[in-house]
């Protein structure tokens, strides 16, 4: 007696070989019916004998394809209709797509074997892929995920590829980007002296140029990389100079895991992260000295090859450790269009290795590390985006536009929170353009009408993201305070809406409720009821406002102005430059001086006292420098950082630093005592507040919590206290996680109406 059921599968189930998997499963269980990609996931109808149906549903749940991620399976009994075979039906297009788009996938083992098999028609073909691997987000131009909606639509399949594409028994059945050397795109190499056509020949030439010390622009999945031999100090130095990148570390690509192991210390967890399908850049302690790659930094960022092209380059003899940095000039977003790359990178790269397949959108490499509380993503992009990171209960669609630094966007559709790839710092014109493109992209991808959107932005009236948000139309935009958004991002990742927590946001810069620069805030509350600020760092002044983030001595002036009896900081051992005196003058006259509670700036002040008196060349540099200094010393007695009347008082902390500097104490020990003092003071405050407020969960977020030594100290100190610590994992603790928190708070109405100030600002910028 035949039975039937209809099944709907939601999650990452399109473009990951799900339909062929269903087809084979149905055949194996002698079932008839069909499968198709619907707008809300994969839809299946099966009929046949009851045991076969049961086995089918069981295997569907337990053995999905490797790249699939099932969020939900609905099974309903249905009436058999008398079908006698199982087919894969054409995709349906209905009102609104809520399927998830798969992130890009690294080349799979099967394709890699074929890539290096001389008998295989795709031998050495850099665009080899199958349903288990290859590009997704970076080739999709529309939904549903079918070939005509990808950047591969210009390459019609030849008979060989076509046969595999239509063979349900093939790994390439409905593999949308499928191609072979005969019918698909190829790579070429361009330099001033030569043009080499053909993938194999151009890859060989590229490998040779890299060995000779050249800098190459290499087109990848989500944009161009600049590559050079990491062991060639002259090439690395030339790259720094041409890219205007003075000190910020370069990412590396190691040819395989063994080479990576020789390069950095990898825990089991770090190896798993390195080998995960996102193939992120993983930060880990360096074991090798590579001059110029990460100056003054004892960590290196390493990733493994993830495209067939990378494997081909190494197989063709490219140096086994390559610098692989996003192709851009300092602070611009990654280049991804060919003309743009040739134009912008002309003065940087000696040669270009360019593939013909267009890139649908720019997606940088992701950056992650295994931290004190487990894996944490510091830059969320390729391999993760645009995956959903949370389920937010909201009937309305929400677009949260993030912060101006390390910008990302979050779109909530049907309760799923999709977080965009890292966009960058919006102060740069190219990044602002990328931001606008990504807004349009996300909205159209999920077919949300702008008029139906709730747009959420930071409460900073002068943010460019704020200015853009108010132009998006639709309903009245709403604002969420920066540090509350940080805190909410931790809770949103966990789906904790009602839980009351003690939240700590230690950050560089954010616009506070009172218009001052916040960044050392302690809140109590929940996402659903909002967060009340109950304590903070003692307020200091910040001459020059946000611009002071560039100059640690400027921040130092603002903090030290509150200390009694300062020594002459122009003299040895401090040797502060003139800028310090100018900053003091601003404070004295109360010109362009703003109150601040920023822990980021407190770190800058301490770093200045310890010798970092120059300009920083990338965000957070001085604090990272201080952390490294502290790491190199053994644990020592903490400096006092007392908590009273809702204020953490930085004065004794800085006074101790000055005193010990004058006494000639080892700077590493001073840095360690400063860091430990900060942790101890915070810990005492947390214990006191938890007792008073009857709380046992502390959530930590904000850019300062990228400081692993701080997290380690807090973990140790709070271990004996029965207090649980929650931190970010799926989105960055830095401003890259802000948009998720904004979306969560807006979903629960914990936001304010956008101010008119923002609107007038907008008129200035967009007139
Ligand atoms: Zn594959
Ligand atoms: Zn072909």
XYZ file of C-alpha atoms and ligand atoms in Angstrom:
769
model
C 0.000 0.000 0.000
C 1.578 3.277 -1.083
C 1.864 6.326 1.157
C 3.204 9.773 0.435
C 4.522 12.818 2.149
C 5.473 16.354 1.293
C 8.581 17.731 2.896
C 10.044 21.201 3.144
C 13.685 21.665 4.108
C 14.966 25.076 5.180
C 18.496 26.226 5.788
C 21.536 26.355 3.542
C 20.118 23.833 1.080
C 20.487 25.468 -2.312
C 23.677 25.292 -4.309
C 25.131 22.630 -2.062
C 24.150 19.483 -3.966
C 20.931 19.002 -2.059
C 18.593 18.132 -4.932
C 20.886 15.426 -6.411
C 21.296 14.055 -2.916
C 17.515 13.878 -2.541
C 17.248 12.302 -5.993
C 19.732 9.551 -5.175
C 18.110 8.965 -1.802
C 14.657 8.585 -3.378
C 16.018 6.208 -6.019
C 17.786 4.132 -3.377
C 14.519 3.736 -1.476
C 12.444 3.029 -4.611
C 10.314 6.103 -4.179
C 8.607 8.205 -6.855
C 7.984 11.950 -6.657
C 9.906 15.151 -7.202
C 12.219 17.722 -5.632
C 12.550 21.403 -6.433
C 14.156 24.558 -5.160
C 11.324 26.665 -3.820
C 11.595 30.181 -2.517
C 11.472 28.964 1.049
C 13.914 26.109 0.689
C 13.873 22.698 -0.919
C 10.456 21.141 -1.480
C 10.046 17.402 -1.837
C 7.137 15.117 -2.623
C 7.732 11.369 -2.266
C 5.457 8.376 -2.545
C 6.024 4.642 -2.196
C 6.119 1.915 0.437
C 6.058 3.017 4.064
C 9.466 1.539 5.076
C 11.103 3.270 2.112
C 9.522 6.586 3.114
C 10.721 6.221 6.685
C 14.257 5.390 5.618
C 14.179 8.361 3.240
C 13.182 10.851 5.919
C 15.708 9.403 8.331
C 18.606 9.712 5.860
C 17.479 13.169 4.840
C 17.940 14.275 8.421
C 21.132 12.430 9.234
C 23.213 12.359 6.028
C 22.871 15.718 4.250
C 25.641 16.786 1.808
C 28.754 18.190 3.500
C 28.131 21.825 2.649
C 24.435 21.816 3.559
C 23.192 23.141 6.842
C 19.620 22.202 7.665
C 17.724 24.600 9.897
C 14.344 22.888 9.793
C 12.574 19.922 8.148
C 8.769 19.875 7.954
C 7.179 16.543 7.031
C 3.467 16.271 6.247
C 1.517 13.159 5.226
C -0.018 13.522 1.768
C -2.192 11.539 -0.605
C -0.297 9.462 -3.176
C -0.893 10.684 -6.723
C 0.429 7.652 -8.600
C 3.740 8.957 -9.957
C 6.060 6.276 -11.225
C 9.444 7.971 -11.247
C 11.430 10.520 -9.260
C 12.363 13.766 -11.002
C 14.078 17.040 -10.305
C 11.691 19.824 -11.248
C 12.415 23.327 -12.406
C 12.796 25.987 -9.730
C 9.715 27.891 -8.734
C 9.659 31.611 -8.405
C 7.124 32.979 -5.989
C 6.695 36.203 -4.083
C 9.639 36.334 -1.791
C 12.912 34.464 -1.430
C 13.779 33.466 2.092
C 16.150 30.656 1.239
C 19.607 31.161 2.471
C 22.376 31.767 0.002
C 25.345 29.538 0.610
C 28.672 31.159 1.378
C 31.534 30.249 -0.980
C 33.090 26.838 -0.452
C 36.700 25.670 -0.737
C 37.564 23.181 -3.506
C 36.646 19.653 -2.343
C 38.958 16.624 -2.197
C 37.306 14.936 -5.196
C 37.775 17.988 -7.410
C 41.340 18.372 -6.185
C 42.110 14.814 -7.246
C 40.691 15.495 -10.695
C 42.601 18.771 -10.877
C 45.901 16.900 -10.714
C 44.882 13.844 -12.785
C 46.409 14.181 -16.301
C 43.678 11.873 -17.648
C 40.869 14.126 -16.416
C 39.342 16.634 -18.876
C 39.590 19.283 -16.143
C 43.267 18.604 -15.476
C 44.839 21.865 -14.252
C 41.587 23.764 -14.824
C 41.355 26.632 -12.288
C 37.549 26.773 -12.389
C 36.889 23.128 -11.512
C 33.987 22.743 -9.037
C 31.057 20.495 -8.160
C 27.922 20.543 -6.006
C 30.091 20.065 -2.922
C 32.458 22.935 -3.571
C 33.226 26.155 -5.388
C 31.870 29.677 -5.609
C 28.354 30.598 -4.449
C 27.800 34.052 -2.939
C 30.475 35.565 -5.189
C 28.800 34.327 -8.403
C 25.099 34.693 -7.557
C 23.422 37.682 -9.142
C 19.819 36.691 -8.355
C 17.642 33.970 -6.891
C 16.755 31.169 -7.304
C 20.242 29.776 -7.571
C 20.336 28.635 -11.199
C 23.019 29.077 -13.838
C 21.272 31.943 -15.613
C 21.312 33.836 -12.313
C 25.078 33.511 -11.879
C 28.110 35.217 -13.408
C 28.612 31.951 -15.407
C 25.611 32.642 -17.626
C 27.899 33.823 -20.474
C 29.489 30.394 -20.883
C 27.100 27.830 -22.409
C 27.893 24.260 -21.426
C 29.506 21.956 -23.965
C 28.266 18.364 -24.347
C 30.666 17.029 -21.725
C 29.640 19.496 -18.992
C 26.013 19.396 -20.072
C 25.851 15.611 -19.706
C 27.228 15.812 -16.165
C 24.961 18.741 -15.316
C 21.936 16.622 -16.234
C 23.113 13.320 -14.793
C 21.617 12.789 -11.325
C 24.351 10.255 -10.637
C 27.086 12.857 -11.191
C 28.727 15.046 -8.552
C 28.106 17.899 -11.001
C 24.391 17.344 -11.339
C 22.976 20.878 -11.339
C 26.319 22.297 -10.216
C 25.543 25.817 -11.444
C 29.111 27.100 -11.973
C 30.240 23.856 -13.735
C 32.730 24.382 -16.570
C 35.650 22.747 -18.320
C 38.611 24.061 -20.328
C 36.610 23.615 -23.541
C 33.501 25.564 -22.615
C 34.405 27.660 -19.601
C 36.404 30.771 -18.716
C 40.175 30.692 -18.325
C 43.025 32.656 -16.787
C 45.611 34.858 -18.495
C 48.654 36.715 -17.248
C 49.350 40.320 -18.146
C 52.525 42.287 -17.529
C 54.288 45.171 -19.210
C 56.499 42.786 -21.109
C 54.258 39.847 -21.914
C 50.749 38.482 -22.144
C 50.344 34.773 -21.502
C 47.007 33.225 -22.434
C 45.737 29.869 -21.204
C 45.312 28.818 -17.601
C 48.176 26.317 -17.364
C 50.755 28.550 -19.042
C 49.709 31.689 -17.158
C 49.819 29.894 -13.811
C 53.322 28.576 -14.585
C 54.454 32.070 -15.492
C 52.869 33.510 -12.347
C 54.671 30.977 -10.149
C 57.946 31.874 -11.832
C 57.393 35.617 -11.327
C 56.604 35.075 -7.641
C 59.842 33.139 -7.262
C 61.688 36.003 -8.915
C 60.386 38.429 -6.291
C 57.596 40.066 -8.290
C 54.361 41.356 -6.843
C 51.309 39.829 -8.502
C 47.680 40.882 -8.532
C 45.727 37.620 -8.517
C 42.007 37.470 -9.150
C 40.342 35.217 -6.609
C 36.826 34.419 -5.400
C 35.661 37.692 -3.907
C 38.290 40.079 -5.184
C 41.921 40.539 -6.069
C 44.849 39.613 -3.860
C 48.302 41.089 -3.968
C 50.751 38.219 -3.674
C 54.485 37.942 -3.204
C 57.031 35.574 -1.707
C 56.717 36.008 2.075
C 60.349 34.981 2.603
C 61.607 37.622 0.176
C 62.125 40.658 2.419
C 62.744 42.984 -0.536
C 59.469 41.959 -2.213
C 57.560 42.404 1.061
C 59.126 45.828 1.615
C 58.267 46.873 -1.943
C 54.672 45.768 -1.423
C 54.420 47.846 1.772
C 55.787 50.876 0.060
C 53.618 50.624 -3.045
C 50.480 49.826 -1.063
C 51.082 52.676 1.452
C 50.760 50.160 4.228
C 53.382 50.918 6.810
C 52.911 48.485 9.649
C 49.595 46.646 9.525
C 50.298 42.913 9.290
C 49.965 41.110 5.948
C 48.012 37.861 5.680
C 49.823 34.756 4.532
C 48.815 31.709 2.538
C 50.690 28.501 3.317
C 50.759 25.842 0.592
C 49.426 23.178 2.986
C 48.769 22.409 6.632
C 52.320 21.128 7.231
C 53.803 24.396 6.033
C 51.287 26.253 8.215
C 52.360 24.186 11.226
C 55.938 25.261 10.676
C 54.878 28.873 10.462
C 52.651 29.285 13.514
C 51.782 27.412 16.689
C 48.504 25.667 16.024
C 46.314 24.116 18.673
C 43.930 21.366 17.617
C 41.112 23.917 17.610
C 43.140 26.375 15.532
C 43.839 23.665 12.943
C 40.155 22.849 12.776
C 39.409 26.539 12.198
C 42.097 26.774 9.511
C 40.634 23.719 7.748
C 36.973 24.677 8.230
C 34.892 25.320 5.107
C 35.209 29.083 5.603
C 39.022 28.746 5.302
C 39.580 31.958 7.266
C 42.854 33.698 7.969
C 43.711 32.340 11.417
C 45.782 34.424 13.831
C 48.264 32.356 15.830
C 51.647 32.791 17.560
C 54.480 33.011 15.040
C 57.194 30.349 14.986
C 59.143 31.912 12.136
C 60.587 35.337 11.553
C 59.390 36.808 8.246
C 60.832 40.324 7.956
C 58.272 42.988 7.139
C 55.238 40.683 7.195
C 53.953 41.615 10.661
C 56.380 44.180 12.102
C 56.567 44.148 15.888
C 53.825 41.559 16.101
C 54.323 38.124 17.601
C 51.326 36.670 15.768
C 50.876 35.826 12.106
C 47.649 35.500 10.121
C 47.694 32.363 7.996
C 45.217 30.750 5.639
C 45.241 27.680 3.422
C 44.585 27.476 -0.336
C 40.851 27.469 -1.013
C 40.449 27.824 -4.779
C 41.748 25.428 -7.451
C 43.899 28.324 -8.682
C 45.740 28.513 -5.343
C 46.510 24.792 -5.484
C 47.695 25.133 -9.076
C 49.998 28.019 -8.190
C 51.689 26.035 -5.436
C 51.875 22.909 -7.610
C 53.519 25.008 -10.320
C 56.296 25.840 -7.887
C 55.199 29.131 -6.323
C 56.949 29.883 -2.981
C 55.303 27.806 -0.268
C 54.492 30.828 1.889
C 52.907 33.728 0.053
C 51.840 37.110 1.287
C 48.190 37.229 0.161
C 46.736 40.563 1.066
C 43.537 42.208 -0.149
C 44.313 44.153 -3.266
C 43.724 47.784 -2.458
C 45.520 50.866 -1.416
C 45.541 51.467 2.303
C 41.972 51.587 3.763
C 40.183 51.186 0.410
C 37.968 48.128 -0.035
C 39.211 45.094 -1.950
C 39.246 45.499 -5.740
C 36.999 43.023 -7.555
C 36.292 44.325 -11.047
C 38.965 43.835 -13.704
C 39.085 47.395 -15.043
C 39.064 48.791 -11.540
C 41.853 46.418 -10.494
C 44.037 47.280 -13.477
C 43.454 50.935 -12.797
C 43.897 50.975 -9.024
C 46.654 48.388 -8.790
C 48.689 49.488 -11.776
C 51.357 51.111 -9.641
C 51.485 48.237 -7.168
C 51.517 44.960 -9.103
C 54.220 43.902 -11.567
C 51.826 41.496 -13.268
C 48.153 40.511 -13.214
C 46.806 36.965 -13.158
C 43.241 37.505 -14.305
C 40.462 34.975 -14.668
C 37.504 35.655 -16.943
C 34.699 34.711 -14.569
C 33.241 37.968 -13.195
C 32.920 38.417 -9.449
C 29.342 39.254 -8.489
C 30.286 41.151 -5.338
C 33.376 41.925 -3.317
C 34.019 39.607 -0.378
C 37.264 39.809 1.586
C 38.969 36.949 3.382
C 37.654 36.354 6.879
C 39.876 36.630 9.942
C 39.435 34.453 13.026
C 41.324 33.120 15.999
C 40.878 30.596 18.763
C 40.543 32.835 21.768
C 40.203 32.347 25.505
C 36.509 31.561 25.136
C 36.731 29.585 21.869
C 36.774 30.530 18.204
C 36.015 34.169 17.488
C 35.605 35.875 14.133
C 37.377 39.208 13.895
C 36.460 39.950 10.283
C 33.425 38.154 8.938
C 33.439 37.836 5.175
C 34.266 35.032 2.696
C 33.071 31.611 3.767
C 30.695 33.024 6.397
C 28.744 35.745 4.597
C 25.885 36.039 3.953
C 24.922 33.206 6.308
C 22.249 33.764 8.924
C 23.790 34.137 12.372
C 20.639 34.374 14.449
C 16.901 33.992 14.487
C 15.383 37.275 15.602
C 11.667 37.264 16.326
C 10.456 40.111 14.138
C 7.407 40.303 11.915
C 8.913 43.253 10.020
C 11.980 43.297 7.836
C 14.823 45.202 9.447
C 17.940 46.662 7.879
C 20.638 47.606 10.374
C 23.427 49.665 8.844
C 26.136 49.183 11.491
C 28.871 51.629 12.434
C 31.248 53.705 10.312
C 34.366 51.680 11.118
C 34.577 47.979 10.205
C 31.112 48.358 8.758
C 28.772 45.418 8.159
C 25.021 45.285 7.535
C 22.350 43.016 8.949
C 19.104 42.277 7.159
C 16.351 40.522 9.074
C 13.850 38.781 6.808
C 11.198 36.420 8.151
C 13.045 36.312 11.430
C 16.394 35.296 9.939
C 19.281 37.705 10.556
C 21.639 37.710 7.576
C 24.901 39.534 8.211
C 26.723 40.983 5.212
C 30.394 40.610 4.549
C 32.810 43.074 6.146
C 32.610 46.314 4.167
C 35.277 48.487 5.774
C 35.720 52.024 7.004
C 33.145 54.317 5.465
C 35.362 57.395 5.641
C 36.902 56.071 2.437
C 34.909 56.966 -0.660
C 35.283 53.518 -2.251
C 34.082 51.873 0.939
C 31.095 54.158 1.123
C 30.244 53.078 -2.421
C 30.664 49.444 -1.418
C 28.327 50.099 1.512
C 25.661 51.539 -0.781
C 26.071 48.620 -3.209
C 25.730 46.083 -0.418
C 22.575 47.752 0.892
C 21.008 47.565 -2.583
C 22.321 44.052 -3.072
C 20.868 42.643 0.151
C 17.521 44.348 -0.270
C 17.093 43.107 -3.831
C 18.482 39.640 -3.097
C 15.787 39.076 -0.509
C 13.206 41.084 -2.446
C 12.400 43.389 0.416
C 10.577 46.582 -0.528
C 12.472 49.532 0.933
C 9.114 50.995 1.992
C 8.530 48.005 4.301
C 11.903 48.222 5.979
C 12.661 49.393 9.451
C 16.078 51.001 9.033
C 18.290 51.101 12.139
C 21.424 53.163 12.490
C 23.888 54.222 15.150
C 22.843 57.174 17.299
C 25.941 59.108 16.145
C 24.420 62.015 14.180
C 27.539 62.470 12.085
C 28.066 58.900 10.983
C 27.936 58.434 7.208
C 25.987 55.212 7.767
C 23.411 57.289 9.682
C 23.251 59.815 6.862
C 22.699 57.036 4.360
C 20.122 55.275 6.512
C 17.851 58.293 6.594
C 17.832 58.459 2.788
C 16.610 54.892 2.363
C 13.021 55.986 2.659
C 10.192 53.948 4.025
C 9.371 54.194 7.663
C 10.935 56.620 10.091
C 14.452 55.299 10.744
C 15.414 54.433 14.303
C 18.669 54.767 16.216
C 20.441 52.429 18.628
C 23.256 53.537 20.911
C 26.620 52.079 19.883
C 27.559 50.209 23.043
C 24.111 48.792 23.650
C 24.334 47.390 20.127
C 27.675 45.750 20.973
C 26.158 44.139 24.033
C 23.017 43.019 22.195
C 25.158 41.310 19.537
C 26.451 38.825 22.133
C 22.910 38.006 23.259
C 21.487 37.894 19.719
C 24.009 35.231 18.719
C 22.632 33.076 21.523
C 18.990 33.933 20.996
C 18.821 35.248 24.586
C 16.158 37.922 24.564
C 14.752 37.900 28.095
C 17.853 36.975 30.091
C 19.077 39.802 32.307
C 22.808 40.221 32.163
C 25.529 42.512 33.332
C 27.015 43.853 30.119
C 30.454 45.346 29.672
C 31.369 47.215 26.495
C 34.954 48.341 26.309
C 35.551 50.066 23.040
C 37.450 52.801 21.250
C 34.797 55.259 20.245
C 31.029 55.482 20.288
C 28.439 58.212 20.622
C 26.950 58.209 24.111
C 23.459 59.134 25.328
C 24.828 62.454 26.582
C 26.679 63.234 23.357
C 30.065 62.439 24.871
C 32.463 59.792 23.601
C 31.696 56.529 25.376
C 33.716 53.345 25.424
C 33.972 52.067 29.004
C 30.364 51.249 29.836
C 28.630 48.809 32.137
C 24.960 48.053 31.600
C 22.268 45.940 33.225
C 19.264 44.623 31.355
C 18.073 42.374 28.556
C 17.463 42.756 24.838
C 13.705 42.776 25.347
C 13.695 45.399 28.102
C 16.747 47.403 27.068
C 20.002 48.156 28.842
C 20.474 50.691 31.590
C 23.934 52.173 31.989
C 24.819 51.750 35.630
C 28.575 52.292 35.707
C 31.419 53.513 33.544
C 34.995 54.611 33.383
C 35.667 57.911 35.149
C 35.282 60.605 32.555
C 38.420 62.093 31.022
C 38.694 64.727 28.346
C 39.683 64.079 24.774
C 41.291 66.997 22.968
C 40.490 66.768 19.266
C 37.632 64.290 19.805
C 37.603 61.150 17.650
C 40.678 62.396 15.782
C 42.674 61.816 18.974
C 42.529 58.085 18.221
C 45.384 58.712 15.786
C 47.746 60.029 18.453
C 48.191 58.206 21.771
C 49.892 61.283 23.303
C 46.789 63.324 22.563
C 44.636 60.847 24.485
C 47.290 60.817 27.198
C 46.953 64.591 27.593
C 43.235 64.229 28.217
C 43.607 61.525 30.849
C 46.690 62.894 32.572
C 45.142 66.354 32.934
C 43.201 64.887 35.861
C 46.275 63.731 37.765
C 47.867 65.830 40.481
C 51.527 66.706 40.199
C 52.461 65.427 36.787
C 56.136 65.145 35.943
C 57.530 66.803 32.835
C 56.460 64.368 30.138
C 58.518 66.068 27.468
C 61.622 64.905 29.336
C 63.176 61.428 29.481
C 61.960 58.702 29.973
C 58.639 59.821 28.417
C 59.904 62.095 25.634
C 56.443 63.172 24.514
C 56.416 65.259 21.319
C 55.156 68.822 20.960
C 51.707 67.492 20.000
C 51.210 66.658 23.676
C 51.692 70.267 24.736
C 49.346 71.431 21.974
C 46.743 68.990 23.247
C 47.133 70.294 26.807
C 46.580 73.757 25.434
C 43.314 72.658 23.791
C 42.162 71.273 27.142
C 43.159 74.427 29.010
C 41.214 76.605 26.582
C 38.439 74.039 26.350
C 38.599 74.086 22.556
C 37.573 70.992 20.560
C 37.757 68.983 23.752
C 35.129 66.355 24.540
C 34.411 64.263 27.595
C 35.176 60.579 27.157
C 34.872 57.305 29.035
C 36.724 55.302 26.370
C 38.833 52.364 27.537
C 40.443 52.321 24.093
C 41.809 55.796 24.772
C 42.904 54.768 28.274
C 44.995 52.048 26.611
C 46.405 54.693 24.259
C 47.334 56.901 27.205
C 49.125 54.017 28.936
C 50.861 53.019 25.682
C 52.098 56.607 25.285
C 53.530 56.560 28.803
C 55.275 53.299 27.945
C 56.883 54.721 24.819
C 54.334 54.600 21.974
C 54.496 58.332 21.325
C 54.163 58.322 17.524
C 51.059 58.288 15.349
C 49.201 54.975 14.993
C 48.999 53.633 11.443
C 45.979 51.386 11.963
C 43.086 51.240 14.415
C 43.933 49.704 17.780
C 47.668 49.602 17.079
C 48.825 51.183 20.351
C 46.638 48.883 22.446
C 47.936 45.840 20.557
C 51.464 47.051 21.145
C 50.797 47.370 24.883
C 49.218 43.911 25.048
C 52.302 42.379 23.403
C 54.569 44.149 25.816
C 52.506 42.843 28.734
C 52.514 39.294 27.357
C 56.264 39.137 27.456
C 56.324 39.637 31.251
C 55.404 37.227 34.037
C 52.317 37.879 36.131
C 52.908 40.708 38.553
C 51.067 42.656 41.264
C 48.176 44.597 39.629
C 48.051 48.379 39.732
C 44.989 49.754 41.559
C 41.891 50.522 39.445
C 39.283 51.175 42.127
C 35.531 51.068 41.624
C 33.325 53.390 43.653
C 29.995 55.171 43.105
C 29.556 53.630 39.663
C 32.958 54.784 38.417
C 36.143 52.939 37.597
C 38.902 55.380 38.503
C 41.830 55.370 36.053
C 43.910 57.837 38.034
C 45.700 55.398 40.395
C 46.311 53.120 37.404
C 48.102 55.811 35.387
C 49.827 57.250 38.453
C 51.371 53.828 39.061
C 52.557 53.629 35.454
C 54.225 57.041 35.737
C 55.782 56.246 39.119
C 57.290 52.963 37.930
C 58.513 54.496 34.691
C 60.360 57.153 36.688
C 61.792 54.395 38.883
C 63.131 52.721 35.749
C 61.058 49.569 36.081
C 61.034 47.185 33.091
C 58.357 48.431 30.684
C 57.068 44.908 30.096
C 56.359 44.524 33.817
C 54.635 47.895 33.904
C 52.460 46.902 30.940
C 51.600 43.624 32.676
C 50.718 45.344 35.950
C 48.554 47.822 34.009
C 46.650 45.082 32.185
C 46.232 42.976 35.300
C 45.097 46.042 37.207
C 42.483 46.794 34.587
C 41.168 43.219 34.794
C 41.239 43.125 38.594
C 39.423 46.452 38.897
C 36.789 45.416 36.381
C 36.416 42.038 38.052
C 35.849 43.630 41.488
C 33.253 45.948 39.960
C 31.474 43.047 38.251
C 31.347 40.944 41.391
C 29.953 43.874 43.390
C 27.296 44.699 40.790
C 26.307 41.061 40.267
C 25.717 40.710 44.017
C 23.758 43.908 44.223
C 21.636 43.165 41.156
C 21.340 39.419 41.697
C 22.975 38.542 38.360
C 25.273 35.696 37.394
C 25.981 36.297 33.711
C 28.439 38.842 32.365
C 28.467 39.626 28.633
C 31.596 41.221 27.167
C 31.768 43.035 23.849
C 33.497 45.916 22.085
C 36.797 46.201 20.253
C 38.890 46.195 23.445
C 37.854 42.577 24.016
C 40.015 41.546 21.086
C 42.708 41.821 23.757
C 43.166 38.145 24.648
C 45.321 38.850 27.691
C 42.476 40.870 29.165
C 40.062 37.986 28.514
C 42.470 35.442 30.029
C 42.882 37.533 33.156
C 39.129 38.021 33.508
C 38.520 34.317 33.026
C 41.021 33.442 35.750
C 39.765 36.101 38.138
C 36.077 35.295 37.690
C 36.529 31.511 37.789
C 36.135 31.354 41.545
C 33.088 33.611 41.459
C 30.285 31.547 39.948
C 29.821 34.138 37.233
C 29.360 32.963 33.668
C 31.051 34.940 30.879
C 29.497 35.338 27.437
C 31.425 36.730 24.485
C 30.983 37.057 20.703
C 31.665 34.078 18.435
C 29.604 34.398 15.232
C 30.114 38.127 14.742
C 33.146 40.200 15.728
C 33.396 41.876 19.160
C 34.622 44.945 17.248
C 32.344 47.267 15.277
C 31.819 44.517 12.664
C 29.212 43.063 15.062
C 27.294 46.292 15.671
C 24.675 45.777 12.947
C 23.462 42.493 14.454
C 22.987 44.142 17.843
C 21.169 47.088 16.270
C 18.780 44.713 14.510
C 18.077 42.772 17.708
C 17.319 45.854 19.805
C 15.153 47.354 17.057
C 13.182 44.099 16.810
C 12.248 44.545 20.479
C 11.544 48.248 20.132
C 14.611 49.171 22.198
C 15.568 52.075 19.958
C 14.891 55.764 19.521
C 13.455 57.771 16.703
C 16.077 59.039 14.346
C 16.895 62.661 15.131
C 16.377 65.620 12.840
C 20.071 66.311 13.237
C 20.727 63.246 11.156
C 18.392 64.471 8.467
C 20.063 67.847 8.180
C 23.454 66.175 8.124
C 22.149 64.084 5.283
C 21.168 67.129 3.299
C 24.734 68.395 3.573
C 26.250 65.208 2.273
C 23.821 64.162 -0.379
C 22.645 67.441 -1.827
Zn 34.161 19.611 -5.803
Zn 32.627 21.971 -20.578
